[in-house]
mmCIF file of C-alpha atoms in Angstrom:
data_model
loop_
_atom_site.group_PDB
_atom_site.id
_atom_site.type_symbol
_atom_site.label_atom_id
_atom_site.label_comp_id
_atom_site.label_asym_id
_atom_site.label_seq_id
_atom_site.Cartn_x
_atom_site.Cartn_y
_atom_site.Cartn_z
ATOM 1 C CA UNK A 219 40.464 56.208 -93.293
ATOM 2 C CA UNK A 220 37.179 53.988 -93.953
ATOM 3 C CA UNK A 221 35.352 52.498 -91.069
ATOM 4 C CA UNK A 222 33.668 49.273 -91.723
ATOM 5 C CA UNK A 223 30.796 47.625 -89.620
ATOM 6 C CA UNK A 224 28.972 50.708 -87.997
ATOM 7 C CA UNK A 225 25.768 49.209 -87.312
ATOM 8 C CA UNK A 226 23.936 52.098 -85.896
ATOM 9 C CA UNK A 227 24.167 55.754 -86.612
ATOM 10 C CA UNK A 228 22.503 59.334 -86.404
ATOM 11 C CA UNK A 229 21.294 61.201 -89.292
ATOM 12 C CA UNK A 230 21.317 64.875 -88.840
ATOM 13 C CA UNK A 231 19.108 66.614 -91.253
ATOM 14 C CA UNK A 232 19.480 70.545 -91.359
ATOM 15 C CA UNK A 233 16.556 71.680 -93.653
ATOM 16 C CA UNK A 234 16.718 75.376 -94.424
ATOM 17 C CA UNK A 235 14.824 77.296 -97.004
ATOM 18 C CA UNK A 236 17.463 77.215 -99.442
ATOM 19 C CA UNK A 237 18.944 73.900 -99.257
ATOM 20 C CA UNK A 238 18.699 70.475 -97.280
ATOM 21 C CA UNK A 239 21.999 68.880 -95.790
ATOM 22 C CA UNK A 240 21.888 65.462 -94.506
ATOM 23 C CA UNK A 241 25.011 64.448 -92.164
ATOM 24 C CA UNK A 242 25.208 60.815 -90.918
ATOM 25 C CA UNK A 243 27.378 60.178 -87.954
ATOM 26 C CA UNK A 244 27.860 57.177 -85.931
ATOM 27 C CA UNK A 245 26.826 57.146 -82.159
ATOM 28 C CA UNK A 246 29.944 59.091 -80.811
ATOM 29 C CA UNK A 247 29.103 61.751 -83.589
ATOM 30 C CA UNK A 248 31.897 61.253 -85.825
ATOM 31 C CA UNK A 249 30.617 62.008 -89.170
ATOM 32 C CA UNK A 250 30.812 58.919 -91.776
ATOM 33 C CA UNK A 251 29.180 60.750 -94.668
ATOM 34 C CA UNK A 252 27.145 63.711 -95.721
ATOM 35 C CA UNK A 253 25.124 64.922 -98.777
ATOM 36 C CA UNK A 254 23.197 67.884 -99.644
ATOM 37 C CA UNK A 255 20.607 68.989 -102.415
ATOM 38 C CA UNK A 256 23.453 70.975 -103.809
ATOM 39 C CA UNK A 257 26.198 68.027 -104.119
ATOM 40 C CA UNK A 258 23.791 65.989 -106.187
ATOM 41 C CA UNK A 259 23.337 68.498 -108.527
ATOM 42 C CA UNK A 260 20.276 70.673 -107.995
ATOM 43 C CA UNK A 261 20.761 74.562 -108.466
ATOM 44 C CA UNK A 262 18.636 77.544 -107.506
ATOM 45 C CA UNK A 263 15.332 77.254 -106.316
ATOM 46 C CA UNK A 264 15.090 73.411 -106.818
ATOM 47 C CA UNK A 265 17.476 72.755 -103.968
ATOM 48 C CA UNK A 266 14.916 73.549 -101.667
ATOM 49 C CA UNK A 267 12.344 71.165 -102.934
ATOM 50 C CA UNK A 268 11.157 68.032 -101.029
ATOM 51 C CA UNK A 269 12.133 65.886 -104.153
ATOM 52 C CA UNK A 270 16.001 67.396 -103.734
ATOM 53 C CA UNK A 271 16.035 66.272 -99.946
ATOM 54 C CA UNK A 272 14.424 62.691 -100.860
ATOM 55 C CA UNK A 273 17.152 62.178 -103.198
ATOM 56 C CA UNK A 274 20.019 63.570 -100.467
ATOM 57 C CA UNK A 275 18.517 61.026 -97.901
ATOM 58 C CA UNK A 276 18.814 58.412 -100.392
ATOM 59 C CA UNK A 277 22.316 59.349 -101.654
ATOM 60 C CA UNK A 278 23.551 59.492 -97.958
ATOM 61 C CA UNK A 279 21.869 56.497 -97.028
ATOM 62 C CA UNK A 280 23.563 54.423 -99.659
ATOM 63 C CA UNK A 281 26.777 55.403 -98.943
ATOM 64 C CA UNK A 282 26.368 54.418 -94.952
ATOM 65 C CA UNK A 283 24.812 50.951 -96.247
ATOM 66 C CA UNK A 284 28.140 50.323 -97.935
ATOM 67 C CA UNK A 285 29.780 50.887 -94.405
ATOM 68 C CA UNK A 286 27.115 48.141 -92.850
ATOM 69 C CA UNK A 287 24.575 50.307 -90.981
ATOM 70 C CA UNK A 288 21.137 49.169 -90.496
ATOM 71 C CA UNK A 289 19.642 51.110 -88.059
ATOM 72 C CA UNK A 290 19.634 55.077 -87.805
ATOM 73 C CA UNK A 291 18.136 57.719 -85.579
ATOM 74 C CA UNK A 292 17.157 61.002 -87.172
ATOM 75 C CA UNK A 293 17.615 64.614 -85.766
ATOM 76 C CA UNK A 294 15.862 67.292 -87.684
ATOM 77 C CA UNK A 295 16.721 71.012 -87.559
ATOM 78 C CA UNK A 296 15.125 73.774 -89.376
ATOM 79 C CA UNK A 297 11.641 74.770 -90.995
ATOM 80 C CA UNK A 298 12.489 73.743 -94.617
ATOM 81 C CA UNK A 299 10.310 71.935 -97.141
ATOM 82 C CA UNK A 300 12.625 69.101 -97.010
ATOM 83 C CA UNK A 301 12.125 67.799 -93.321
ATOM 84 C CA UNK A 302 10.023 64.750 -93.934
ATOM 85 C CA UNK A 303 11.231 63.971 -97.139
ATOM 86 C CA UNK A 304 14.718 63.266 -96.171
ATOM 87 C CA UNK A 305 13.606 60.849 -93.861
ATOM 88 C CA UNK A 306 11.591 59.251 -96.488
ATOM 89 C CA UNK A 307 14.770 58.821 -98.587
ATOM 90 C CA UNK A 308 16.768 57.403 -95.619
ATOM 91 C CA UNK A 309 13.885 54.619 -95.146
ATOM 92 C CA UNK A 310 13.967 53.655 -99.051
ATOM 93 C CA UNK A 311 17.563 53.389 -98.917
ATOM 94 C CA UNK A 312 17.227 50.486 -96.678
ATOM 95 C CA UNK A 313 18.032 52.019 -93.042
ATOM 96 C CA UNK A 314 15.502 51.303 -90.389
ATOM 97 C CA UNK A 315 14.609 54.748 -88.573
ATOM 98 C CA UNK A 316 14.070 53.929 -84.740
ATOM 99 C CA UNK A 317 13.482 57.546 -83.766
ATOM 100 C CA UNK A 318 13.067 60.846 -84.998
ATOM 101 C CA UNK A 319 13.732 63.975 -82.964
ATOM 102 C CA UNK A 320 12.912 67.727 -83.640
ATOM 103 C CA UNK A 321 16.208 70.055 -82.526
ATOM 104 C CA UNK A 322 14.716 73.200 -84.074
ATOM 105 C CA UNK A 323 15.961 76.193 -81.999
ATOM 106 C CA UNK A 324 12.945 77.976 -80.591
ATOM 107 C CA UNK A 325 13.622 81.406 -79.327
ATOM 108 C CA UNK A 326 11.776 82.559 -76.080
ATOM 109 C CA UNK A 327 11.636 86.251 -76.107
ATOM 110 C CA UNK A 328 15.577 86.811 -76.807
#
């Protein structure tokens, strides 16, 4: 099932030390598309680079542009190298980033 004309969405960026995963959902949280550095074709140590994160952001951004999305909020999780690079990839795909939120879990003496 393919939904068209979704104007606003949320991009969940999970930046680990080994990979960067970009999942784009609608405002309800239902996944529209996703991409990672591994699905594009990067292998090994190149998956964790900022360039691979940029390409993952560009690919997923182009997929949702076909669905009609123009605005996006970004929620970043993790401490990997591709944190800001994935956001730059989303903007270069033609999406307008309205908010960037860091959702990295922080331990408090647990």
